């Protein structure tokens, strides 16, 4: 699970939370992907800082992801009544919980063990522990057979960078999607990059807000993830904060490709 296009200010705050001494949390496979660029110092690398967040403070990330809810139009667009669904970069289940009623078999692929644990806990609490298979895996090496799924989907997880998808990851998503099936990337970035690879774009209108659990949580999480908007969040004094106040694009869109039959 990654956070595409994180605001620069959010990156600054996250980088302050971790140091190079925290890198030992990565498995060998994770280190080979996330430490191959730069100097390996999260205080200089916002992408690395996000990866450490998922492994060192997964509950903190889950609080943020739970507040950033998807536009209902996105969920309404996704196919229903399919046989198999594969979700890549499932995180703590922002999308997974919505996919359960759409497929007979759902597989959630997530590389970060702490996020998988939270997702499994949520599924068990909702009595869906037997409806979703949660497994480890990376975009560039999905542990699924060819033509496995009718729908292959990633939400706030895929980017053109190799460590979070890239050419190899997109090829893998298409490999495990059956002919006539759909690959969908929700809350995408780099739309021109995806369009050049045959992906179409759709967005849904209407105002959207981040729905924090409480006003104190809104103020706390804004300090960490949206520091440039923290003063305005405190001034508003509400648990619900419009996305435009926070300075990020809302999760109202997707890019998709239907594979040739």
C-alpha atoms as one frame of an Amber mdcrd trajectory, in Angstrom:
protein
   0.000   0.000   0.000   1.416   3.383  -0.915   0.279   6.928  -0.918   0.641
   8.441  -4.402   1.473  12.086  -4.796   1.643  12.888  -1.089   1.757  16.669
  -0.536   5.246  18.010   0.029   4.359  19.372   3.448   3.017  15.991   4.556
   6.283  14.489   3.413   8.212  16.919   5.565   6.317  15.927   8.690   6.548
  12.205   7.999  10.278  12.370   7.352  10.750  13.789  10.829   9.145  10.713
  12.395  11.718   8.174  11.184  15.457   7.771  10.779  17.815   5.367   9.030
  17.868   3.367  12.268  14.286   2.276  11.493  15.173   0.600   8.187  15.738
  -2.750   9.876  11.966  -3.235   9.950  12.037  -4.095   6.238  12.205  -7.688
   5.092  14.868  -8.608   2.545  12.347  -8.365  -0.306  11.101  -5.003   0.932
  14.608  -3.626   1.309  15.510  -4.712  -2.235  12.628  -2.593  -3.550  12.485
   0.412  -1.246  16.184   0.997  -0.525  17.531   0.843  -4.051  17.220   4.575
  -4.658  18.663   7.569  -2.835  20.741   7.364   0.327  18.355   5.171   2.315
  17.496   7.964   4.749  13.727   8.482   5.278  14.383  12.050   6.321  15.409
  12.676   2.702  12.908  10.321   1.030   9.175  10.766   1.529   8.312   7.480
  -0.230  10.541   5.628   2.211   8.897   7.468   5.108   5.457   6.297   3.993
   6.688   2.706   3.775   8.014   2.966   7.331   4.684   4.386   8.480   2.910
   1.242   7.225   5.268  -1.001   9.186   6.005   1.031  12.327   2.697   2.843
  12.879   0.080   0.890  10.925  -2.758   1.938  13.220  -1.938   5.587  12.546
  -2.131   4.968   8.813  -5.407   3.085   9.228  -6.963   6.053  11.009  -6.087
   8.245   8.034  -7.227   5.752   5.381 -10.506   5.146   7.207 -11.256   8.871
   7.086 -10.463   9.281   3.366 -13.547   7.533   2.025 -14.070   6.784  -1.644
 -16.653   8.580  -3.744 -19.814   6.415  -3.951 -19.676   6.788  -7.731 -16.422
   4.848  -7.775 -18.005   1.958  -5.936 -21.082   2.119  -8.141 -18.911   1.914
 -11.257 -17.020  -1.239 -10.274 -18.343  -4.501 -11.735 -20.724  -6.589  -9.649
 -21.451 -10.305  -9.485 -18.077 -11.429 -10.808 -16.385 -14.689  -9.955 -12.900
 -13.604  -8.844 -11.470 -10.264  -7.743  -7.812  -9.540  -7.047  -6.965  -6.386
  -5.102  -3.323  -5.291  -5.147  -1.911  -3.085  -2.395  -4.944  -3.691  -0.192
  -3.556  -1.892   2.862  -5.944  -2.057   5.805  -9.024  -2.626   3.651 -10.349
   0.751   2.552 -11.548  -0.918  -0.666 -11.457  -4.581   0.364 -14.490  -4.359
   2.607 -16.474  -2.928  -0.324 -15.403  -5.713  -2.697 -16.737  -8.584  -0.626
 -20.260  -8.445  -2.044 -19.017  -7.991  -5.611 -17.165 -11.266  -6.117 -17.526
 -14.904  -5.187 -13.809 -15.046  -4.416 -11.699 -12.074  -3.334  -7.930 -12.122
  -2.898  -6.267  -9.133  -1.213  -2.534  -8.789  -1.896  -0.576  -6.568   0.518
   3.211  -6.529   1.077   3.276  -4.961   4.563   2.647  -7.539   7.302   1.289
  -5.011   9.864  -1.313  -3.813   7.357  -2.311  -7.406   6.553  -2.843  -8.036
  10.256  -5.201  -5.074  10.567  -7.099  -6.139   7.454  -7.521  -9.693   8.734
  -8.727  -8.322  12.068 -11.335  -6.150  10.336 -12.529  -9.037   8.214 -12.888
 -11.266  11.268 -14.769  -8.564  13.197 -17.201  -8.215  10.286 -17.572 -12.007
  10.099 -15.981 -11.997   6.649 -12.833 -13.879   7.563 -13.722 -16.679   5.158
 -14.739 -14.386   2.281 -11.342 -12.832   1.525  -7.945 -14.468   1.199  -5.264
 -12.026   2.398  -1.792 -12.818   1.069   1.649 -11.163   0.803   2.917  -9.984
  -2.550   4.337  -7.103  -4.570   3.064  -5.451  -7.738   5.941  -6.788  -9.823
   5.544 -10.387  -8.607   1.912 -11.188  -7.908   1.433 -14.689  -6.432  -1.550
 -15.402  -8.685  -1.888 -17.484 -11.842  -2.497 -16.117 -15.334  -6.099 -15.075
 -16.098  -7.021 -15.500 -12.424  -9.503 -12.652 -11.924 -12.419 -10.950 -13.641
 -11.476  -7.690 -11.886  -7.974  -6.644 -10.842  -7.990  -3.438  -8.846  -5.643
  -1.188  -6.882  -6.726   1.748  -4.711  -4.292   4.516  -3.779  -1.496   2.019
  -4.288  -0.252   2.015  -7.881   2.243   4.561  -9.234   4.565   4.541 -12.269
   7.597   4.154  -9.978   9.054   0.611 -10.019   8.750   0.070  -6.254   4.993
   0.724  -6.386   4.028  -0.745  -9.730   5.595   0.779 -12.804   5.750  -1.100
 -16.081   6.336  -4.464 -14.410   3.464  -3.992 -11.965   1.015  -2.970 -14.664
   2.040  -5.986 -16.734   1.462  -8.241 -13.719  -2.003  -6.817 -13.072  -2.908
  -7.435 -16.699  -1.387 -10.927 -16.597  -3.662 -12.064 -13.779  -6.760 -10.486
 -15.369  -8.708 -12.776 -17.684  -9.486 -11.784 -21.297 -12.555  -9.573 -21.239
 -11.883  -8.667 -17.602 -11.108  -5.235 -16.204  -8.034  -3.704 -14.575  -8.959
  -0.628 -12.509  -6.706   1.836 -10.704  -8.651   3.924  -8.197  -7.454   7.370
  -7.122  -4.746   7.310  -9.836  -1.933   9.714 -10.546   0.128  10.317 -13.699
  -2.933  10.027 -15.928  -0.950  10.678 -19.116   1.304   7.713 -18.273  -1.726
   5.450 -17.891  -3.467   6.842 -20.990  -0.383   6.044 -23.071  -0.831   2.420
 -21.977  -4.448   2.177 -23.033  -6.222   3.225 -19.834  -9.369   5.308 -19.915
 -10.304   7.802 -17.218 -13.541   8.499 -15.374 -14.263  10.905 -12.496 -17.380
  11.562 -10.438 -18.640  15.030  -9.428 -19.722  16.528  -6.147 -18.161  17.869
  -2.944 -16.075  15.482  -0.864 -14.693  15.666   2.662 -12.378  13.675   4.867
 -14.536  12.208   7.632 -12.430  11.887  10.753 -13.752  10.031  13.783 -13.830
  13.232  15.860 -12.642  16.824  15.814  -9.657  16.033  18.102  -8.615  13.331
  15.640  -8.997  15.763  12.734  -6.691  18.215  14.496  -4.161  15.511  15.399
  -3.969  13.885  11.976  -3.887  17.224  10.180  -0.718  18.111  12.082   0.933
  14.929  10.771  -0.470  14.493   7.280  -1.734  17.950   6.235   0.405  20.403
   8.256  -0.157  23.329   5.907  -3.906  22.999   6.545  -3.667  22.303  10.290
  -4.502  25.879  11.351  -7.584  25.923   9.126  -8.701  22.526  10.433  -8.499
  23.859  13.988 -10.342  27.025  12.975 -13.172  25.000  11.427 -13.483  22.928
  14.593 -15.221  20.030  12.841 -14.513  16.347  12.321 -15.466  16.645   8.623
 -12.991  18.610   6.519 -13.365  19.310   2.760 -10.584  17.856   0.625  -9.909
  21.253  -0.930  -9.105  22.646   2.521  -6.464  19.941   2.864  -5.027  20.674
  -0.562  -5.307  17.187  -2.071  -7.401  15.688  -4.833 -10.285  13.620  -3.453
 -10.684   9.893  -4.209 -13.345  10.461  -6.855 -11.737   8.940  -9.965 -10.292
   5.854 -11.596  -8.418   4.685 -14.668  -9.414   1.396 -16.259  -8.696  -0.967
 -19.108 -10.861  -3.811 -20.379  -8.590  -6.531 -21.736  -9.244  -7.840 -25.197
 -11.251 -11.056 -25.197
